[in-house]
C-alpha positions as YAML, in Angstrom:
chain: A
units: angstrom
residues:
- id: 1
  name: MET
  ca: [38.29, 147.32, 2.34]
- id: 2
  name: ALA
  ca: [40.60, 144.89, 1.15]
- id: 3
  name: PRO
  ca: [41.04, 141.92, 4.20]
- id: 4
  name: SER
  ca: [44.04, 142.15, 6.16]
- id: 5
  name: LEU
  ca: [47.10, 139.77, 6.81]
- id: 6
  name: LEU
  ca: [44.56, 138.55, 10.06]
- id: 7
  name: ASP
  ca: [41.01, 139.20, 7.61]
- id: 8
  name: THR
  ca: [42.56, 136.55, 5.58]
- id: 9
  name: PHE
  ca: [43.85, 133.67, 9.14]
- id: 10
  name: ARG
  ca: [40.68, 134.81, 10.86]
- id: 11
  name: ILE
  ca: [38.61, 133.99, 7.67]
- id: 12
  name: LEU
  ca: [40.31, 130.90, 6.37]
- id: 13
  name: SER
  ca: [41.60, 129.11, 9.37]
- id: 14
  name: SER
  ca: [37.64, 129.23, 10.64]
- id: 15
  name: PHE
  ca: [34.63, 125.85, 10.65]
- id: 16
  name: GLU
  ca: [32.24, 128.66, 9.67]
- id: 17
  name: PRO
  ca: [34.32, 131.31, 7.37]
- id: 18
  name: PRO
  ca: [31.86, 134.25, 6.26]
- id: 19
  name: ARG
  ca: [31.66, 134.71, 2.93]
- id: 20
  name: GLY
  ca: [32.83, 137.00, 0.62]
- id: 21
  name: SER
  ca: [35.15, 138.43, -1.70]
- id: 22
  name: LEU
  ca: [39.13, 137.65, -0.32]
- id: 23
  name: ARG
  ca: [40.36, 139.01, -4.10]
- id: 24
  name: GLU
  ca: [41.99, 141.87, -2.35]
- id: 25
  name: ALA
  ca: [43.83, 139.66, -0.29]
- id: 26
  name: PRO
  ca: [47.78, 140.15, 1.08]
- id: 27
  name: TRP
  ca: [48.14, 136.48, -0.90]
- id: 28
  name: GLU
  ca: [51.56, 136.56, -2.06]
- id: 29
  name: ALA
  ca: [52.16, 137.33, 1.90]
- id: 30
  name: TYR
  ca: [49.86, 134.84, 3.30]
- id: 31
  name: VAL
  ca: [50.05, 131.90, 1.13]
- id: 32
  name: ASP
  ca: [53.96, 131.23, 1.77]
- id: 33
  name: TRP
  ca: [53.09, 132.19, 5.72]
- id: 34
  name: ALA
  ca: [50.27, 129.29, 5.97]
- id: 35
  name: ILE
  ca: [51.81, 126.68, 4.40]
- id: 36
  name: ALA
  ca: [54.71, 126.79, 7.67]
- id: 37
  name: GLN
  ca: [51.75, 127.81, 9.78]
- id: 38
  name: GLY
  ca: [50.60, 124.12, 8.65]
- id: 39
  name: LEU
  ca: [47.10, 126.25, 7.99]
- id: 40
  name: ALA
  ca: [47.34, 125.53, 4.52]
- id: 41
  name: PRO
  ca: [44.31, 121.68, 4.52]
- id: 42
  name: LEU
  ca: [42.00, 124.30, 6.40]
- id: 43
  name: ALA
  ca: [42.38, 127.19, 4.20]
- id: 44
  name: SER
  ca: [42.29, 125.47, 0.98]
- id: 45
  name: TYR
  ca: [39.06, 123.54, 1.85]
- id: 46
  name: ASN
  ca: [37.65, 126.26, 2.62]
- id: 47
  name: LEU
  ca: [38.04, 128.20, -0.68]
- id: 48
  name: GLU
  ca: [36.97, 125.01, -2.59]
- id: 49
  name: TYR
  ca: [33.97, 123.96, -0.74]
- id: 50
  name: ARG
  ca: [33.24, 126.77, 1.47]
- id: 51
  name: LEU
  ca: [33.35, 129.90, 0.09]
- id: 52
  name: PRO
  ca: [33.84, 128.73, -3.53]
- id: 53
  name: GLY
  ca: [36.82, 130.22, -4.53]
- id: 54
  name: ALA
  ca: [35.99, 133.78, -2.74]
- id: 55
  name: LEU
  ca: [37.89, 135.20, -6.07]
- id: 56
  name: ALA
  ca: [41.10, 134.13, -4.86]
- id: 57
  name: PRO
  ca: [43.79, 133.42, -7.44]
- id: 58
  name: GLU
  ca: [44.02, 130.39, -9.30]
- id: 59
  name: TRP
  ca: [47.74, 130.19, -8.98]
- id: 60
  name: ALA
  ca: [47.32, 130.49, -4.65]
- id: 61
  name: ARG
  ca: [44.16, 128.23, -4.99]
- id: 62
  name: ASP
  ca: [46.52, 125.81, -6.74]
- id: 63
  name: ARG
  ca: [49.20, 125.52, -4.30]
- id: 64
  name: LEU
  ca: [46.20, 125.46, -1.34]
- id: 65
  name: LEU
  ca: [44.96, 122.50, -2.98]
- id: 66
  name: SER
  ca: [48.09, 120.68, -3.15]
- id: 67
  name: ILE
  ca: [48.71, 120.40, 0.45]
- id: 68
  name: TYR
  ca: [45.69, 119.69, 1.81]
- id: 69
  name: SER
  ca: [45.47, 117.08, -0.88]
- id: 70
  name: GLY
  ca: [48.96, 115.40, 0.57]
- id: 71
  name: SER
  ca: [47.71, 116.40, 3.87]
- id: 72
  name: VAL
  ca: [44.64, 113.90, 3.66]
- id: 73
  name: ASN
  ca: [47.30, 111.35, 2.29]
- id: 74
  name: GLU
  ca: [49.91, 111.81, 4.84]
- id: 75
  name: ASN
  ca: [47.10, 111.89, 8.38]
- id: 76
  name: VAL
  ca: [45.96, 108.41, 7.34]
- id: 77
  name: MET
  ca: [49.53, 107.13, 6.31]
- id: 78
  name: LYS
  ca: [50.74, 107.47, 9.55]
- id: 79
  name: LEU
  ca: [47.98, 107.76, 11.53]
- id: 80
  name: VAL
  ca: [46.88, 103.65, 10.10]
- id: 81
  name: ASN
  ca: [50.78, 102.30, 10.49]
- id: 82
  name: PHE
  ca: [50.37, 103.87, 14.00]
- id: 83
  name: LYS
  ca: [47.48, 102.01, 14.53]
- id: 84
  name: GLN
  ca: [48.96, 98.68, 13.29]
- id: 85
  name: CYS
  ca: [51.83, 99.49, 15.11]
- id: 86
  name: VAL
  ca: [50.29, 99.55, 18.70]
- id: 87
  name: GLY
  ca: [47.18, 97.81, 18.24]
- id: 88
  name: GLU
  ca: [48.15, 94.80, 20.16]
- id: 89
  name: LEU
  ca: [50.31, 96.42, 22.75]
- id: 90
  name: GLU
  ca: [48.08, 95.19, 26.36]
- id: 91
  name: GLY
  ca: [49.14, 96.11, 29.57]
- id: 92
  name: ARG
  ca: [50.41, 100.06, 28.57]
- id: 93
  name: GLN
  ca: [49.31, 102.97, 29.09]
- id: 94
  name: VAL
  ca: [50.42, 105.28, 25.72]
- id: 95
  name: LEU
  ca: [49.12, 108.57, 25.70]
- id: 96
  name: VAL
  ca: [48.99, 110.31, 22.25]
- id: 97
  name: LEU
  ca: [49.17, 113.77, 22.34]
- id: 98
  name: GLY
  ca: [49.32, 116.94, 20.03]
- id: 99
  name: GLY
  ca: [47.71, 116.61, 16.06]
- id: 100
  name: ALA
  ca: [47.36, 112.60, 16.18]
- id: 101
  name: SER
  ca: [45.07, 113.14, 19.52]
- id: 102
  name: PHE
  ca: [42.89, 116.47, 17.97]
- id: 103
  name: ALA
  ca: [42.95, 115.26, 14.58]
- id: 104
  name: ASP
  ca: [39.92, 113.41, 14.90]
- id: 105
  name: THR
  ca: [38.24, 115.54, 17.76]
- id: 106
  name: LEU
  ca: [38.55, 118.89, 17.55]
- id: 107
  name: TYR
  ca: [38.57, 119.05, 13.41]
- id: 108
  name: PRO
  ca: [35.24, 117.94, 10.77]
- id: 109
  name: HIS
  ca: [37.47, 116.12, 8.30]
- id: 110
  name: VAL
  ca: [41.02, 114.17, 9.56]
- id: 111
  name: GLY
  ca: [42.82, 116.22, 6.78]
- id: 112
  name: PHE
  ca: [42.59, 120.10, 8.05]
- id: 113
  name: ARG
  ca: [45.00, 119.14, 11.12]
- id: 114
  name: PRO
  ca: [48.12, 118.13, 9.60]
- id: 115
  name: VAL
  ca: [49.69, 115.17, 11.64]
- id: 116
  name: LEU
  ca: [53.47, 115.82, 11.60]
- id: 117
  name: GLU
  ca: [54.82, 113.54, 14.92]
- id: 118
  name: ILE
  ca: [53.03, 111.18, 16.67]
- id: 119
  name: GLN
  ca: [53.39, 112.33, 19.69]
- id: 120
  name: VAL
  ca: [52.74, 110.09, 23.30]
- id: 121
  name: LEU
  ca: [53.18, 111.00, 26.61]
- id: 122
  name: VAL
  ca: [54.22, 107.53, 28.58]
- id: 123
  name: ARG
  ca: [55.25, 107.08, 32.67]
- id: 124
  name: SER
  ca: [58.71, 107.51, 33.04]
- id: 125
  name: MET
  ca: [59.55, 104.09, 33.34]
- id: 126
  name: ASP
  ca: [58.04, 102.56, 30.13]
- id: 127
  name: VAL
  ca: [60.08, 104.97, 27.57]
- id: 128
  name: GLU
  ca: [62.42, 102.38, 27.23]
- id: 129
  name: GLY
  ca: [59.87, 99.23, 27.64]
- id: 130
  name: PHE
  ca: [57.76, 101.33, 24.61]
- id: 131
  name: SER
  ca: [60.84, 102.07, 22.43]
- id: 132
  name: GLY
  ca: [61.85, 98.35, 22.81]
- id: 133
  name: TYR
  ca: [58.77, 97.45, 21.33]
- id: 134
  name: LEU
  ca: [58.67, 99.72, 18.36]
- id: 135
  name: ALA
  ca: [61.98, 98.49, 17.27]
- id: 136
  name: GLN
  ca: [60.07, 95.66, 17.11]
- id: 137
  name: HIS
  ca: [58.27, 97.30, 14.49]
- id: 138
  name: ASP
  ca: [60.84, 98.52, 12.71]
- id: 139
  name: PHE
  ca: [61.08, 101.45, 14.46]
- id: 140
  name: ARG
  ca: [64.69, 103.54, 15.28]
- id: 141
  name: PRO
  ca: [66.78, 106.12, 17.38]
- id: 142
  name: GLU
  ca: [66.48, 109.27, 15.20]
- id: 143
  name: PRO
  ca: [70.34, 111.13, 14.84]
- id: 144
  name: ASN
  ca: [68.80, 114.48, 15.03]
- id: 145
  name: GLU
  ca: [68.50, 115.99, 18.60]
- id: 146
  name: ALA
  ca: [64.85, 115.35, 20.59]
- id: 147
  name: PRO
  ca: [62.66, 118.50, 20.44]
- id: 148
  name: HIS
  ca: [61.84, 120.49, 23.65]
- id: 149
  name: GLY
  ca: [61.39, 118.30, 26.09]
- id: 150
  name: ALA
  ca: [60.89, 114.77, 24.69]
- id: 151
  name: ARG
  ca: [63.05, 111.80, 26.14]
- id: 152
  name: LYS
  ca: [63.30, 110.57, 22.42]
- id: 153
  name: VAL
  ca: [62.41, 110.49, 18.73]
- id: 154
  name: LEU
  ca: [61.98, 107.18, 16.52]
- id: 155
  name: SER
  ca: [60.63, 106.13, 13.21]
- id: 156
  name: ASP
  ca: [60.64, 103.96, 10.23]
- id: 157
  name: GLY
  ca: [60.98, 106.48, 7.67]
- id: 158
  name: ARG
  ca: [57.79, 106.87, 7.23]
- id: 159
  name: THR
  ca: [56.20, 107.97, 10.47]
- id: 160
  name: PRO
  ca: [58.55, 109.74, 13.95]
- id: 161
  name: ILE
  ca: [57.16, 109.38, 16.88]
- id: 162
  name: TYR
  ca: [58.03, 111.76, 19.79]
- id: 163
  name: LEU
  ca: [57.98, 109.59, 23.28]
- id: 164
  name: TYR
  ca: [57.83, 111.95, 26.27]
- id: 165
  name: ALA
  ca: [57.59, 111.46, 30.19]
- id: 166
  name: ASP
  ca: [57.81, 113.79, 33.40]
- id: 167
  name: VAL
  ca: [56.52, 117.08, 31.22]
- id: 168
  name: LEU
  ca: [55.67, 118.34, 34.51]
- id: 169
  name: GLY
  ca: [59.13, 118.11, 36.48]
- id: 170
  name: ALA
  ca: [60.30, 115.89, 38.50]
- id: 171
  name: SER
  ca: [58.39, 117.43, 41.46]
- id: 172
  name: ARG
  ca: [55.10, 116.72, 39.98]
- id: 173
  name: GLN
  ca: [54.80, 112.67, 40.01]
- id: 174
  name: ALA
  ca: [51.37, 113.20, 41.78]
- id: 175
  name: GLU
  ca: [49.76, 115.35, 39.11]
- id: 176
  name: LEU
  ca: [51.33, 113.64, 36.69]
- id: 177
  name: ARG
  ca: [49.80, 110.23, 37.74]
- id: 178
  name: GLU
  ca: [46.42, 112.00, 38.13]
- id: 179
  name: VAL
  ca: [46.89, 112.82, 33.96]
- id: 180
  name: PHE
  ca: [47.38, 109.16, 33.20]
- id: 181
  name: ALA
  ca: [44.51, 107.93, 35.71]
- id: 182
  name: ARG
  ca: [41.79, 110.47, 33.97]
- id: 183
  name: ALA
  ca: [42.57, 110.11, 30.36]
- id: 184
  name: GLN
  ca: [40.59, 108.49, 27.89]
- id: 185
  name: PRO
  ca: [40.94, 105.50, 25.73]
- id: 186
  name: MET
  ca: [41.10, 105.25, 22.36]
- id: 187
  name: LYS
  ca: [39.72, 101.90, 21.12]
- id: 188
  name: ILE
  ca: [40.45, 102.13, 17.88]
- id: 189
  name: TYR
  ca: [44.25, 101.63, 18.37]
- id: 190
  name: GLY
  ca: [43.78, 98.87, 20.70]
- id: 191
  name: PRO
  ca: [43.56, 98.80, 25.15]
- id: 192
  name: SER
  ca: [46.75, 100.57, 25.64]
- id: 193
  name: VAL
  ca: [46.09, 103.57, 23.55]
- id: 194
  name: PHE
  ca: [44.72, 106.97, 25.51]
- id: 195
  name: ARG
  ca: [43.99, 110.79, 25.29]
- id: 196
  name: PRO
  ca: [44.21, 112.89, 28.76]
- id: 197
  name: ASP
  ca: [40.77, 114.50, 29.01]
- id: 198
  name: LEU
  ca: [39.95, 117.92, 28.49]
- id: 199
  name: GLU
  ca: [41.30, 120.41, 30.70]
- id: 200
  name: ASP
  ca: [44.26, 118.48, 30.94]
- id: 201
  name: ALA
  ca: [44.57, 118.66, 26.90]
- id: 202
  name: VAL
  ca: [43.83, 122.61, 27.30]
- id: 203
  name: LEU
  ca: [47.34, 122.77, 29.92]
- id: 204
  name: LEU
  ca: [48.89, 119.99, 27.48]
- id: 205
  name: VAL
  ca: [48.60, 122.06, 25.25]
- id: 206
  name: CYS
  ca: [49.43, 125.51, 27.22]
- id: 207
  name: LEU
  ca: [52.57, 123.75, 28.57]
- id: 208
  name: GLU
  ca: [54.38, 123.10, 24.92]
- id: 209
  name: GLN
  ca: [53.36, 126.28, 23.78]
- id: 210
  name: ALA
  ca: [55.79, 127.79, 26.69]
- id: 211
  name: ARG
  ca: [58.68, 125.49, 26.44]
- id: 212
  name: GLU
  ca: [58.90, 126.71, 22.84]
- id: 213
  name: GLY
  ca: [58.55, 130.66, 23.23]
- id: 214
  name: TYR
  ca: [55.82, 130.67, 21.29]
- id: 215
  name: GLN
  ca: [57.59, 130.14, 18.24]
- id: 216
  name: LEU
  ca: [55.32, 126.88, 16.26]
- id: 217
  name: PRO
  ca: [53.28, 127.47, 14.53]
- id: 218
  name: TRP
  ca: [49.46, 129.07, 14.73]
- id: 219
  name: LEU
  ca: [47.74, 125.24, 13.93]
- id: 220
  name: SER
  ca: [48.43, 124.94, 18.06]
- id: 221
  name: PHE
  ca: [46.44, 128.17, 18.57]
- id: 222
  name: VAL
  ca: [43.75, 126.83, 16.25]
- id: 223
  name: ASP
  ca: [43.95, 123.35, 18.59]
- id: 224
  name: LEU
  ca: [43.15, 125.62, 21.28]
- id: 225
  name: ARG
  ca: [40.23, 127.87, 20.36]
- id: 226
  name: GLU
  ca: [38.92, 124.84, 19.28]
- id: 227
  name: LEU
  ca: [39.24, 123.67, 22.23]
- id: 228
  name: VAL
  ca: [38.40, 126.18, 24.53]
- id: 229
  name: LEU
  ca: [35.00, 126.39, 22.28]
- id: 230
  name: GLY
  ca: [34.26, 123.02, 22.70]
- id: 231
  name: ALA
  ca: [35.14, 121.47, 20.02]
- id: 232
  name: PRO
  ca: [31.30, 122.69, 18.43]
- id: 233
  name: GLN
  ca: [30.73, 120.60, 15.23]
- id: 234
  name: MET
  ca: [32.27, 117.35, 16.71]
- id: 235
  name: GLY
  ca: [30.60, 115.22, 18.84]
- id: 236
  name: GLY
  ca: [33.23, 113.14, 21.00]
- id: 237
  name: LEU
  ca: [35.56, 113.74, 23.94]
- id: 238
  name: TYR
  ca: [36.25, 117.55, 23.86]
- id: 239
  name: SER
  ca: [32.62, 118.61, 22.40]
- id: 240
  name: ARG
  ca: [31.28, 120.10, 25.72]
- id: 241
  name: PRO
  ca: [32.52, 123.26, 27.84]
- id: 242
  name: LEU
  ca: [35.45, 123.56, 29.82]
- id: 243
  name: ASP
  ca: [35.25, 123.47, 33.69]
- id: 244
  name: ALA
  ca: [36.91, 126.82, 34.57]
- id: 245
  name: ALA
  ca: [37.30, 125.94, 38.46]
- id: 246
  name: VAL
  ca: [38.63, 122.78, 37.27]
- id: 247
  name: LEU
  ca: [40.99, 124.00, 34.76]
- id: 248
  name: LEU
  ca: [42.45, 127.17, 37.30]
- id: 249
  name: GLU
  ca: [42.98, 124.33, 39.78]
- id: 250
  name: ARG
  ca: [45.30, 122.15, 37.78]
- id: 251
  name: ALA
  ca: [46.75, 125.33, 36.08]
- id: 252
  name: ARG
  ca: [47.47, 126.41, 40.16]
- id: 253
  name: ALA
  ca: [48.94, 122.60, 40.77]
- id: 254
  name: TRP
  ca: [50.99, 122.50, 38.17]
- id: 255
  name: ARG
  ca: [52.28, 125.81, 38.81]
- id: 256
  name: LEU
  ca: [50.92, 126.83, 35.11]
- id: 257
  name: GLU
  ca: [48.97, 129.84, 36.23]
- id: 258
  name: ARG
  ca: [51.30, 132.60, 33.69]
- id: 259
  name: ALA
  ca: [51.37, 129.68, 30.66]
- id: 260
  name: LEU
  ca: [47.84, 128.60, 30.63]
- id: 261
  name: HIS
  ca: [46.80, 132.87, 31.20]
- id: 262
  name: THR
  ca: [49.25, 133.91, 28.04]
- id: 263
  name: SER
  ca: [48.26, 130.99, 25.71]
- id: 264
  name: LEU
  ca: [44.76, 131.89, 26.12]
- id: 265
  name: SER
  ca: [44.98, 135.67, 25.44]
- id: 266
  name: ILE
  ca: [46.47, 134.97, 22.33]
- id: 267
  name: VAL
  ca: [43.94, 133.25, 21.87]
- id: 268
  name: ALA
  ca: [41.36, 135.76, 22.40]
- id: 269
  name: ARG
  ca: [43.14, 138.10, 20.54]
- id: 270
  name: LEU
  ca: [43.36, 136.37, 17.49]
- id: 271
  name: PHE
  ca: [40.48, 134.91, 17.40]
- id: 272
  name: PRO
  ca: [37.70, 137.60, 18.95]
- id: 273
  name: GLU
  ca: [34.38, 135.18, 18.93]
- id: 274
  name: THR
  ca: [36.18, 132.97, 22.03]
- id: 275
  name: ALA
  ca: [37.10, 136.69, 24.23]
- id: 276
  name: PRO
  ca: [33.63, 135.48, 25.82]
- id: 277
  name: ARG
  ca: [34.83, 131.76, 26.90]
- id: 278
  name: VAL
  ca: [38.45, 132.97, 27.70]
- id: 279
  name: GLN
  ca: [37.92, 135.20, 30.44]
- id: 280
  name: PRO
  ca: [36.25, 132.84, 33.19]
- id: 281
  name: LEU
  ca: [39.06, 131.08, 32.46]
- id: 282
  name: LEU
  ca: [42.18, 133.18, 32.96]
- id: 283
  name: PRO
  ca: [43.95, 132.69, 36.20]
- id: 284
  name: PRO
  ca: [43.94, 135.93, 39.00]
- id: 285
  name: LEU
  ca: [47.42, 137.46, 38.24]
- id: 286
  name: ARG
  ca: [48.66, 140.09, 39.39]
- id: 287
  name: ARG
  ca: [48.48, 142.89, 37.73]
- id: 288
  name: ALA
  ca: [51.85, 143.85, 36.56]
- id: 289
  name: THR
  ca: [52.39, 140.16, 35.81]
- id: 290
  name: ARG
  ca: [49.68, 140.49, 33.09]
- id: 291
  name: GLU
  ca: [50.89, 143.46, 32.02]
- id: 292
  name: LEU
  ca: [54.61, 141.75, 31.52]
- id: 293
  name: LEU
  ca: [53.42, 139.23, 29.62]
- id: 294
  name: GLU
  ca: [51.12, 141.51, 27.55]
- id: 295
  name: ARG
  ca: [54.63, 143.40, 26.56]
- id: 296
  name: LEU
  ca: [57.03, 140.83, 26.01]
- id: 297
  name: VAL
  ca: [54.57, 138.06, 24.67]
- id: 298
  name: VAL
  ca: [50.92, 137.82, 23.92]
- id: 299
  name: VAL
  ca: [51.92, 141.03, 21.53]
- id: 300
  name: PRO
  ca: [54.87, 139.53, 20.24]
- id: 301
  name: ALA
  ca: [53.68, 136.29, 19.47]
- id: 302
  name: SER
  ca: [50.07, 137.69, 18.40]
- id: 303
  name: GLU
  ca: [51.64, 139.76, 15.04]
- id: 304
  name: VAL
  ca: [50.30, 137.64, 12.24]
- id: 305
  name: GLY
  ca: [52.73, 136.80, 9.51]
- id: 306
  name: LYS
  ca: [55.62, 137.30, 11.58]
- id: 307
  name: MET
  ca: [58.28, 134.61, 12.25]
- id: 308
  name: ARG
  ca: [60.49, 136.62, 15.49]
- id: 309
  name: HIS
  ca: [61.49, 135.00, 19.00]
- id: 310
  name: VAL
  ca: [60.34, 136.68, 22.47]
- id: 311
  name: ARG
  ca: [63.30, 138.66, 23.97]
- id: 312
  name: GLY
  ca: [64.75, 136.55, 26.59]
- id: 313
  name: SER
  ca: [61.77, 133.32, 25.20]
- id: 314
  name: GLU
  ca: [64.60, 130.81, 28.26]
- id: 315
  name: ARG
  ca: [64.01, 132.62, 31.04]
- id: 316
  name: LEU
  ca: [60.58, 134.00, 29.84]
- id: 317
  name: ARG
  ca: [60.31, 129.76, 29.54]
- id: 318
  name: LYS
  ca: [61.08, 129.29, 33.28]
- id: 319
  name: LEU
  ca: [58.34, 131.95, 34.21]
- id: 320
  name: LEU
  ca: [55.77, 130.49, 32.46]
- id: 321
  name: THR
  ca: [55.67, 127.21, 33.12]
- id: 322
  name: GLY
  ca: [58.14, 126.71, 36.64]
- id: 323
  name: GLN
  ca: [60.80, 124.57, 35.12]
...
């Protein structure tokens, strides 16, 4: 039986892909979609080195391989450039989020996880000071509108840096201070750079997904999959089981219970192997709420190969994030 588009996605986004033929996979539909979703580097590595070839057509392998090669070079350039900028910064606390935090903690190779930009979280009072510090390294504000939730976007022409602050809303300053207090140092980047604790990292991913109305690259769901599984391929900060009681309590305090339920439900739907880990992490929502989220968000957001907006996404964003 020929692999479906969903089968192909699951196989090629796995860190332990099952061997078998992908000759009849829907390559015409998969390749462009996978590139747009940030999945091409991992897919290419699996095809070339884990599966070898899997009878995939040469044109598909060539296109994916070119993206993989470019991803490795781009990631190294951006991360080294960031390190050179912040390595001597002292007396501050800058939390690295997203791909720049996950590429070396969740993925066996830094090239598997494209880092399109560096996302950082700083205290609100540090936004202007950190922007001024980056200006000394030729970073200038980008003229385009910042993505949802970002205070500023700066770039030196090579590395965009997104600055976030007050991501939990003005009414939850105490909870945000605790995020900074729990953060763990990223010593390779100098004394001022940190990354969030595991449970905080999960909730921050869910917050980003909800804020974007679940219209974001599916690579984000691979990130969340590995956080839920405890990064079993690695041996760092995120390589441990999630503390369900802690996660659920923080979700309640952050008013992210609906977003956590939605994001975890999507992950369980896309990656059935995560279901046993997901189940104890689901907040106890009312049945009517669960059914509404399933119908309006989880099912449409889990439809592989589609790029459609969830209806009423702005109202749903407020429902999911409490903001």
